Amino acid sequence: MQTVIVSLLVCLLANPSSVQKESKSDPCSNVSSQSEMTICWRKEYKAADTRLNLVYRQLVSMLGEEEKLELKKAQTAWLKYRDANCEFAANQYKGGSMRPMIYAICLAEMSDNRTSELKSQITDRNL
């Protein structure tokens, strides 16, 4: 029994995103064609980007000038990483009709994760 529990924990720790993905519902599950799914996920990404920008501006408003510069530098680097990472993930489907959707899903998920990170920074500064 103990071996089963340890094995389960190892699997969960090795891939924590799989637990999160299972708990989230697919906002685009009600569409039927590939083009509709791509359009839906692009909208999801735009909404995630809007949330990210809102939280980013909220954090900026709490910072002094030096910290604002540090955050801007970090955010610029993160944006480059996000875009490059999503290009890489989507290029697995290069030439296929799924590629734009995979790219948009990646952008949305990474933007939501970054929003959570910035919210944590806001919470930590309010303690």
CSV table of C-alpha atoms in Angstrom, one decimal:
chain,number,residue,atom,x,y,z
A,1,MET,CA,0.0,0.0,0.0
A,2,GLN,CA,2.8,2.4,0.9
A,3,THR,CA,4.5,1.7,-2.5
A,4,VAL,CA,1.3,2.6,-4.3
A,5,ILE,CA,1.0,5.9,-2.4
A,6,VAL,CA,4.6,6.8,-3.0
A,7,SER,CA,4.2,5.9,-6.7
A,8,LEU,CA,1.1,8.1,-7.0
A,9,LEU,CA,2.9,11.0,-5.3
A,10,VAL,CA,5.9,10.7,-7.6
A,11,CYS,CA,3.6,10.8,-10.6
A,12,LEU,CA,1.8,13.9,-9.4
A,13,LEU,CA,5.0,15.7,-8.5
A,14,ALA,CA,6.5,14.8,-11.8
A,15,ASN,CA,3.6,16.3,-13.7
A,16,PRO,CA,1.7,18.8,-11.5
A,17,SER,CA,0.2,20.5,-14.5
A,18,SER,CA,-1.9,17.4,-15.3
A,19,VAL,CA,-3.7,17.8,-12.0
A,20,GLN,CA,-4.5,21.5,-12.7
A,21,LYS,CA,-5.6,20.8,-16.3
A,22,GLU,CA,-8.0,18.1,-15.1
A,23,SER,CA,-9.7,20.5,-12.6
A,24,LYS,CA,-10.1,23.3,-15.3
A,25,SER,CA,-12.9,23.0,-17.7
A,26,ASP,CA,-12.3,23.5,-21.4
A,27,PRO,CA,-13.9,26.8,-22.3
A,28,CYS,CA,-14.0,25.8,-26.0
A,29,SER,CA,-15.6,22.4,-25.6
A,30,ASN,CA,-18.9,23.5,-27.1
A,31,VAL,CA,-17.4,24.3,-30.6
A,32,SER,CA,-17.2,21.6,-33.3
A,33,SER,CA,-14.8,22.7,-36.0
A,34,GLN,CA,-11.1,23.3,-35.9
A,35,SER,CA,-11.5,26.9,-37.0
A,36,GLU,CA,-14.1,27.5,-34.3
A,37,MET,CA,-11.8,26.0,-31.7
A,38,THR,CA,-8.9,28.3,-32.9
A,39,ILE,CA,-11.2,31.4,-32.7
A,40,CYS,CA,-12.4,30.4,-29.3
A,41,TRP,CA,-8.9,29.9,-27.9
A,42,ARG,CA,-7.7,33.2,-29.4
A,43,LYS,CA,-10.5,34.9,-27.5
A,44,GLU,CA,-9.4,33.0,-24.4
A,45,TYR,CA,-5.9,34.2,-24.9
A,46,LYS,CA,-7.0,37.8,-25.4
A,47,ALA,CA,-9.0,37.6,-22.1
A,48,ALA,CA,-6.0,36.1,-20.3
A,49,ASP,CA,-3.8,38.8,-21.7
A,50,THR,CA,-6.2,41.5,-20.5
A,51,ARG,CA,-6.3,40.0,-17.0
A,52,LEU,CA,-2.5,39.8,-17.0
A,53,ASN,CA,-2.2,43.5,-18.0
A,54,LEU,CA,-4.6,44.5,-15.3
A,55,VAL,CA,-2.8,42.7,-12.6
A,56,TYR,CA,0.6,43.9,-13.9
A,57,ARG,CA,-0.6,47.6,-13.8
A,58,GLN,CA,-1.9,47.0,-10.3
A,59,LEU,CA,1.5,45.7,-9.2
A,60,VAL,CA,3.3,48.6,-10.9
A,61,SER,CA,1.2,51.1,-9.0
A,62,MET,CA,2.6,49.6,-5.7
A,63,LEU,CA,6.2,49.9,-6.6
A,64,GLY,CA,8.9,52.5,-6.3
A,65,GLU,CA,10.8,53.6,-9.4
A,66,GLU,CA,13.7,51.1,-9.1
A,67,GLU,CA,11.3,48.2,-8.6
A,68,LYS,CA,9.2,49.3,-11.5
A,69,LEU,CA,12.3,49.1,-13.7
A,70,GLU,CA,13.1,45.6,-12.3
A,71,LEU,CA,9.6,44.4,-12.9
A,72,LYS,CA,9.6,45.8,-16.5
A,73,LYS,CA,12.8,44.0,-17.2
A,74,ALA,CA,11.5,40.8,-15.8
A,75,GLN,CA,8.2,41.1,-17.6
A,76,THR,CA,9.9,41.8,-20.9
A,77,ALA,CA,12.1,38.7,-20.5
A,78,TRP,CA,9.0,36.7,-19.5
A,79,LEU,CA,7.1,37.8,-22.6
A,80,LYS,CA,10.0,36.8,-24.8
A,81,TYR,CA,10.1,33.4,-23.1
A,82,ARG,CA,6.4,32.9,-23.3
A,83,ASP,CA,6.3,33.7,-27.0
A,84,ALA,CA,9.3,31.5,-27.8
A,85,ASN,CA,8.0,28.6,-25.6
A,86,CYS,CA,4.6,28.7,-27.3
A,87,GLU,CA,6.1,28.8,-30.8
A,88,PHE,CA,8.1,25.7,-29.9
A,89,ALA,CA,5.1,23.9,-28.4
A,90,ALA,CA,2.9,24.8,-31.5
A,91,ASN,CA,5.6,23.9,-34.0
A,92,GLN,CA,5.0,20.3,-33.2
A,93,TYR,CA,1.9,20.8,-35.4
A,94,LYS,CA,3.7,22.9,-38.0
A,95,GLY,CA,1.8,22.9,-41.2
A,96,GLY,CA,-1.3,21.5,-39.6
A,97,SER,CA,-4.6,23.2,-38.8
A,98,MET,CA,-4.2,22.6,-35.1
A,99,ARG,CA,-1.0,24.7,-34.8
A,100,PRO,CA,-2.8,28.1,-34.3
A,101,MET,CA,-5.0,26.6,-31.7
A,102,ILE,CA,-2.1,25.0,-29.8
A,103,TYR,CA,-0.3,28.3,-29.9
A,104,ALA,CA,-3.3,30.2,-28.5
A,105,ILE,CA,-3.9,27.6,-25.8
A,106,CYS,CA,-0.2,27.9,-24.7
A,107,LEU,CA,-0.4,31.7,-24.7
A,108,ALA,CA,-3.6,31.6,-22.6
A,109,GLU,CA,-2.3,29.1,-20.1
A,110,MET,CA,1.1,30.8,-19.6
A,111,SER,CA,-0.6,34.2,-19.3
A,112,ASP,CA,-2.9,32.9,-16.6
A,113,ASN,CA,0.0,31.4,-14.8
A,114,ARG,CA,1.9,34.7,-14.9
A,115,THR,CA,-1.1,36.5,-13.7
A,116,SER,CA,-1.2,34.2,-10.6
A,117,GLU,CA,2.5,34.9,-10.0
A,118,LEU,CA,2.0,38.6,-10.1
A,119,LYS,CA,-1.1,38.3,-7.8
A,120,SER,CA,1.2,36.5,-5.4
A,121,GLN,CA,3.6,39.4,-5.5
A,122,ILE,CA,0.7,41.8,-4.7
A,123,THR,CA,-0.4,39.7,-1.8
A,124,ASP,CA,3.1,39.4,-0.4
A,125,ARG,CA,3.5,43.2,-0.6
A,126,ASN,CA,0.2,43.7,1.2
A,127,LEU,CA,1.2,41.6,4.2
